[in-house]
Structure formats: C-alpha cells, structure tokens
PDB file of C-alpha atoms in Angstrom:
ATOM      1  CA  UNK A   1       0.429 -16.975  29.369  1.00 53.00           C
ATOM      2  CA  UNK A   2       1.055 -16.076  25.562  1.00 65.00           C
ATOM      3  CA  UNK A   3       3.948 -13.228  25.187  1.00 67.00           C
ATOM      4  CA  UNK A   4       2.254 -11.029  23.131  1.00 65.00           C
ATOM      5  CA  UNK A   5       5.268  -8.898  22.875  1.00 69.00           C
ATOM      6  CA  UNK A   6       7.736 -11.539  21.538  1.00 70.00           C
ATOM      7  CA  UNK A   7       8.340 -10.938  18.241  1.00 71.00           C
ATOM      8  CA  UNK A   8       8.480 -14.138  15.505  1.00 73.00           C
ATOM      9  CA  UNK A   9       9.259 -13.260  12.224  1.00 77.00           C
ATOM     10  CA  UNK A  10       7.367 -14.877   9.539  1.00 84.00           C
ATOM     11  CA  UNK A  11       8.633 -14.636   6.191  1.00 84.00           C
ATOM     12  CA  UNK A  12       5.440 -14.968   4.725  1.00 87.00           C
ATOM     13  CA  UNK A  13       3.483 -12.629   6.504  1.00 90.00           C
ATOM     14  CA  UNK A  14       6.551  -9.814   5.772  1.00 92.00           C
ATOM     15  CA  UNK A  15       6.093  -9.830   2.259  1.00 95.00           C
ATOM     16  CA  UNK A  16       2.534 -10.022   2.488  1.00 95.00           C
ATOM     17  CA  UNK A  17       2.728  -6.885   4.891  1.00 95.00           C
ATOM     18  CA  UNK A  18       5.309  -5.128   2.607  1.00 97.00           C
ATOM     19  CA  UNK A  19       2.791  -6.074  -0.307  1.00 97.00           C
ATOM     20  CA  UNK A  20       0.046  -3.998   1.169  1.00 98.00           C
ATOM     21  CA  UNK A  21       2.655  -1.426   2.339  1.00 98.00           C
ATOM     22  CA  UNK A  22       3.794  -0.767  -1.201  1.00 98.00           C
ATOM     23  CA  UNK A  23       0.260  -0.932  -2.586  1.00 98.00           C
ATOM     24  CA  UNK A  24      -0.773   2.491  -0.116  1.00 98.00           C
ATOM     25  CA  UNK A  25       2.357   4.440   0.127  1.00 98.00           C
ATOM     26  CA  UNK A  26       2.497   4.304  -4.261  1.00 98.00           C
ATOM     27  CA  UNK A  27      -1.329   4.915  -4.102  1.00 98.00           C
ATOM     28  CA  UNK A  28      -0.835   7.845  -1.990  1.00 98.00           C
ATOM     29  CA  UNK A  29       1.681   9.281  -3.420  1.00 98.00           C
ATOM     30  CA  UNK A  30       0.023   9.033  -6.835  1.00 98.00           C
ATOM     31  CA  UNK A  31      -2.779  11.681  -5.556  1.00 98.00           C
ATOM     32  CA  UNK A  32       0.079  14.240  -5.484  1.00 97.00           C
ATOM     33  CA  UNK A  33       1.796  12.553  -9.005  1.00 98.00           C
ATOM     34  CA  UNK A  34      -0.879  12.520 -10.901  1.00 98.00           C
ATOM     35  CA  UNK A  35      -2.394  16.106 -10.571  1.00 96.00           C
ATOM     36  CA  UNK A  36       1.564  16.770 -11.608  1.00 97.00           C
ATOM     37  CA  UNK A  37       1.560  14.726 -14.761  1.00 97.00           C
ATOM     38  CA  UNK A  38      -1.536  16.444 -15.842  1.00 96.00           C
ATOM     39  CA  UNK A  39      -0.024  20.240 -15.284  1.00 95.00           C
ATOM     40  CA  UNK A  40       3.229  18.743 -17.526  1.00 95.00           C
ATOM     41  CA  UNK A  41       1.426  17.638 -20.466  1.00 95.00           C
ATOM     42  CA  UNK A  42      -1.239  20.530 -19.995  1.00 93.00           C
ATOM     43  CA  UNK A  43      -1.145  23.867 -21.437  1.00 92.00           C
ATOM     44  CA  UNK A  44      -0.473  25.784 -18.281  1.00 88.00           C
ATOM     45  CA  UNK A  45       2.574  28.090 -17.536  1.00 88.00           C
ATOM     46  CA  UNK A  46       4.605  25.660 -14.954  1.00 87.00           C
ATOM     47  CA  UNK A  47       5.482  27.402 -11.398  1.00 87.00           C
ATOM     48  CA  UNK A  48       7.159  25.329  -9.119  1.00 92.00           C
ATOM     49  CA  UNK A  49       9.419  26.122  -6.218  1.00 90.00           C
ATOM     50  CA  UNK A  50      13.086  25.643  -7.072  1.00 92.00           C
ATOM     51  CA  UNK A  51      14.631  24.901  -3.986  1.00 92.00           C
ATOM     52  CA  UNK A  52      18.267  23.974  -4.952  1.00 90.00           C
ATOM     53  CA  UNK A  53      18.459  26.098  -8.287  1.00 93.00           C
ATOM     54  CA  UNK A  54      18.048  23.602 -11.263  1.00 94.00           C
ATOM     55  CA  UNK A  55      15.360  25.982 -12.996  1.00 93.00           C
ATOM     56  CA  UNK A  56      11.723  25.864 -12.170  1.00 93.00           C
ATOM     57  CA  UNK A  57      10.857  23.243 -14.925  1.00 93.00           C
ATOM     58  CA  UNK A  58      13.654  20.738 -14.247  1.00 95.00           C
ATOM     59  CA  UNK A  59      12.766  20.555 -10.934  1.00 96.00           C
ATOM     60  CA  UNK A  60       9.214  19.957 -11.564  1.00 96.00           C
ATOM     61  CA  UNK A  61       9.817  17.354 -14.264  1.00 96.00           C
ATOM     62  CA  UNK A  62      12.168  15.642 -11.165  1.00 97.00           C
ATOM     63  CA  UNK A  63       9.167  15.410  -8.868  1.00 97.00           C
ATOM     64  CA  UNK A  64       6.389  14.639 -11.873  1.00 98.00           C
ATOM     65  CA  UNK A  65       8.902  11.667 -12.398  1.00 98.00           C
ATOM     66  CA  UNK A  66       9.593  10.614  -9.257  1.00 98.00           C
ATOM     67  CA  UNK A  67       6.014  11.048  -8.027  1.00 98.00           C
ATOM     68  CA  UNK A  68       4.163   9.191 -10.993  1.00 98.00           C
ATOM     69  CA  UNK A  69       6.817   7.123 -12.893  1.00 98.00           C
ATOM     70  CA  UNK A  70       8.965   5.611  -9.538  1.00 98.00           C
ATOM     71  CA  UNK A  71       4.904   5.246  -7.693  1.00 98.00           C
ATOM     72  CA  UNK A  72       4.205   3.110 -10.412  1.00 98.00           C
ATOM     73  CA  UNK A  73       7.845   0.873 -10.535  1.00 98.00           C
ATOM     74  CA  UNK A  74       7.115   0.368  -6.578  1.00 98.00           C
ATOM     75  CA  UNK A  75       3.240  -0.116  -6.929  1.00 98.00           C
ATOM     76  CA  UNK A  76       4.610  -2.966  -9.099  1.00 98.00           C
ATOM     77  CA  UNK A  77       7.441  -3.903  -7.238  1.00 97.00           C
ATOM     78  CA  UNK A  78       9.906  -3.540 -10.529  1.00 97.00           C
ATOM     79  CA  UNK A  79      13.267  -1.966  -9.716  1.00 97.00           C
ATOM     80  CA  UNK A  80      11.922  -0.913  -6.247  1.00 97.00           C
ATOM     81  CA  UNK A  81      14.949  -0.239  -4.140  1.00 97.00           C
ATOM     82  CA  UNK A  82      16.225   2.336  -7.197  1.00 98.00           C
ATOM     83  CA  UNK A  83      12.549   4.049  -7.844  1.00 98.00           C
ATOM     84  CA  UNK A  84      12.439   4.978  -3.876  1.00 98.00           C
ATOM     85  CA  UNK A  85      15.703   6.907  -4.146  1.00 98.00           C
ATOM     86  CA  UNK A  86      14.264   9.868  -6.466  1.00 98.00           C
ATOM     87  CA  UNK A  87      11.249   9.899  -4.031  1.00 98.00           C
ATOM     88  CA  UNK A  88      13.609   9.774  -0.854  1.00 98.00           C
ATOM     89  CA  UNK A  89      15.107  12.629  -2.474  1.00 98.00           C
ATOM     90  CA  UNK A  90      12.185  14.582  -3.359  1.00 97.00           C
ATOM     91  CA  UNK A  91      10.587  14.252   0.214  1.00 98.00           C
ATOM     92  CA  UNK A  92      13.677  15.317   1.897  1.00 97.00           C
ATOM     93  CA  UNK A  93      13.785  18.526   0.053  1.00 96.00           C
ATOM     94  CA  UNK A  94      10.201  18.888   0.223  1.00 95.00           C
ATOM     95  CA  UNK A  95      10.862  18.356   4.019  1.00 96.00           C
ATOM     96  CA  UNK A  96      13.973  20.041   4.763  1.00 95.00           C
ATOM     97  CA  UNK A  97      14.249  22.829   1.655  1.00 94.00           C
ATOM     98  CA  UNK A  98      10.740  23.513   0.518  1.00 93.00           C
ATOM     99  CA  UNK A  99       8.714  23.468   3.704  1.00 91.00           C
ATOM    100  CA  UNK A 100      11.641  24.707   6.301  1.00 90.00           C
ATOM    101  CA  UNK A 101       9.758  27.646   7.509  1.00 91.00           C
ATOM    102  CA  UNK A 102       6.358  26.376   7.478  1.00 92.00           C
ATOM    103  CA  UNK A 103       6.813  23.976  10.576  1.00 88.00           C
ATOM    104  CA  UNK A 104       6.396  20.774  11.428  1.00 93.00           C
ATOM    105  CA  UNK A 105       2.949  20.608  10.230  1.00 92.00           C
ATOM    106  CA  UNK A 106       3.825  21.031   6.537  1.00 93.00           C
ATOM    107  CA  UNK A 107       7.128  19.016   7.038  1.00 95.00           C
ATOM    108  CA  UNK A 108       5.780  15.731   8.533  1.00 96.00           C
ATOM    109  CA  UNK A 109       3.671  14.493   5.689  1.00 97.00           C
ATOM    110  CA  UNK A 110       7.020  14.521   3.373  1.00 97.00           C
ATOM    111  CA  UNK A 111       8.701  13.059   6.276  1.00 97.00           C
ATOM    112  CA  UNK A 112       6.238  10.601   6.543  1.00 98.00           C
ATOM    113  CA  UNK A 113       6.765   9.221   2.780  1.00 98.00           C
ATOM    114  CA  UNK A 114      10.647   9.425   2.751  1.00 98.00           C
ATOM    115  CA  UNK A 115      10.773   7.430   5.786  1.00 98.00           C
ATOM    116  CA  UNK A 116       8.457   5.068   4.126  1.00 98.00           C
ATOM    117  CA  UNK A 117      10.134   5.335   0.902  1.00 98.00           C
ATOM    118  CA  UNK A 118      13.607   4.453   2.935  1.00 98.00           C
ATOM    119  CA  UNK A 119      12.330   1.305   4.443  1.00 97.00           C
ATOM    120  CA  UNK A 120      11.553  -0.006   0.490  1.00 98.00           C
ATOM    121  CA  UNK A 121      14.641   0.936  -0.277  1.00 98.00           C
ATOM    122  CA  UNK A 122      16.224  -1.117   2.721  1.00 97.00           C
ATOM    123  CA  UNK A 123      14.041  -4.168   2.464  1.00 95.00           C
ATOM    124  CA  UNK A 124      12.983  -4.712  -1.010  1.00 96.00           C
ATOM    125  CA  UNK A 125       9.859  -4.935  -2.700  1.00 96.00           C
ATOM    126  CA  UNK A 126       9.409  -8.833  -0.816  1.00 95.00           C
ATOM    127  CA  UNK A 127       8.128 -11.958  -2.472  1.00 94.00           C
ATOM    128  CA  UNK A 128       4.793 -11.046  -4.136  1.00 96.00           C
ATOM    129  CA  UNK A 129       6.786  -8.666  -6.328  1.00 96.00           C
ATOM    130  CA  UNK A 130       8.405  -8.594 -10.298  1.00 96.00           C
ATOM    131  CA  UNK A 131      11.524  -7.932  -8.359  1.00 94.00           C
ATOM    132  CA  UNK A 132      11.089 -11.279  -7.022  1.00 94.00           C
ATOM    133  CA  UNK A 133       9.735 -13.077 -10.223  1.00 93.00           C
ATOM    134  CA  UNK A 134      12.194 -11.842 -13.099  1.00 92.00           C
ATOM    135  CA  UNK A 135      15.083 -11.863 -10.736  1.00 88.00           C
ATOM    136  CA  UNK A 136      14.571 -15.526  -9.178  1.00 83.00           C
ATOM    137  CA  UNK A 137      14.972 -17.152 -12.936  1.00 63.00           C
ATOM    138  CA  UNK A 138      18.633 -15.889 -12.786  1.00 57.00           C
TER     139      UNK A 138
END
C-alpha cells in the first residue's frame, strides 16, 4: 500500500508549483494595483485611509507601488524576496490598521496575501525565475 501521506520533495515540481504560485498571487493582486495606478495618474482628488499618519497621498503612492510595481517584480520573479516586503507590509496594515474594526471578514483577504507574500519572501522566486537566470551567471 502506497503512503499517500509521505511527503517527497521534488525540486522540480517546487519551482514549478512556486511558478504558478507567483503567477496568481501577482495576478490577483494586480486587480486591486491596477484600478490604483489609474486613480494616481488620473485627474481625481486622491482619498485614501492613512492609517499610520504619513499623509493621505504618501500612503497611497506606498500601496499603488507596492501593489502594481512589486506584482510585477514577483510576476517576473526579479528581486522577489525584496518586492514581497512592501506588500507584506501593506497587507498587514490593511489587516491589522485599516480593517481592525471591520472583522475578520474584511481582514482575511489581506491576511491571505501577506501570508502568501511571506512564503515568497522565505523561499524565493524558484528556478523558472530571472532571479534564478541573472543570478546563476555569477
């Protein structure tokens, strides 16, 4: 009888799977990014909750670049493990600041990314990667 909860790590199959897992955690956080880049370069008054004080604008040009900019660096695996720390940082004050009174309802989806964001920043952006191809040549 097969143990089907052994666990055998295949190198291969981990960066594939961290591949894919890049691919839809960037993708989805680029539906909240992208409506943000637009509001930046539009012509609308910017209001934005400023949870820890830095001024309404600065704190949305923090999440427009953390949401769009670092999505992009970790869709592409370049310079993943520093892109995921302005995202870590912008879900957990989304989580913990922004959305504290709301409940868990509003707080799990930004729990959900940082957590995701923390395990790229932990393991890397794997093989299939520009992590992996412009830092191997050195």
């Amino acid at each position: 009888m097969k143990n089907s909860y052994t666990t055998s790590l295949n190198l291969q199959n981990t960066d594939f799977g961290l591949l894919l897992f890049r691919i839809f955690i960037s993708g989805l956080i680029l539906t909240h990014g992208v409506p943000k880049l637009i509001t930046f370069f539009g012509s609308e008054e910017i209001a934005f909750a400023d949870p820890i004080g830095l001024g309404e604008t600065v704190t949305f040009t923090f999440a427009v670049f953390a949401e769009f900019v670092c999505a992009i660096l970790i869709l592409l695996g370049w310079a993943t493990r520093f892109a995921a720390i302005p995202l870590i940082i912008t879900m957990a004050v989304a989580a913990i600041i922004v959305h504290w009174t709301d409940g868990f309802g509003r707080q799990e989806l930004p729990l959900l990314y940082m957590g995701g964001f923390l395990l790229l920043f932990f393991t890397g952006a794997g093989k299939f990667s520009l992590d992996y191809y412009l830092l191997k040549k050195k």
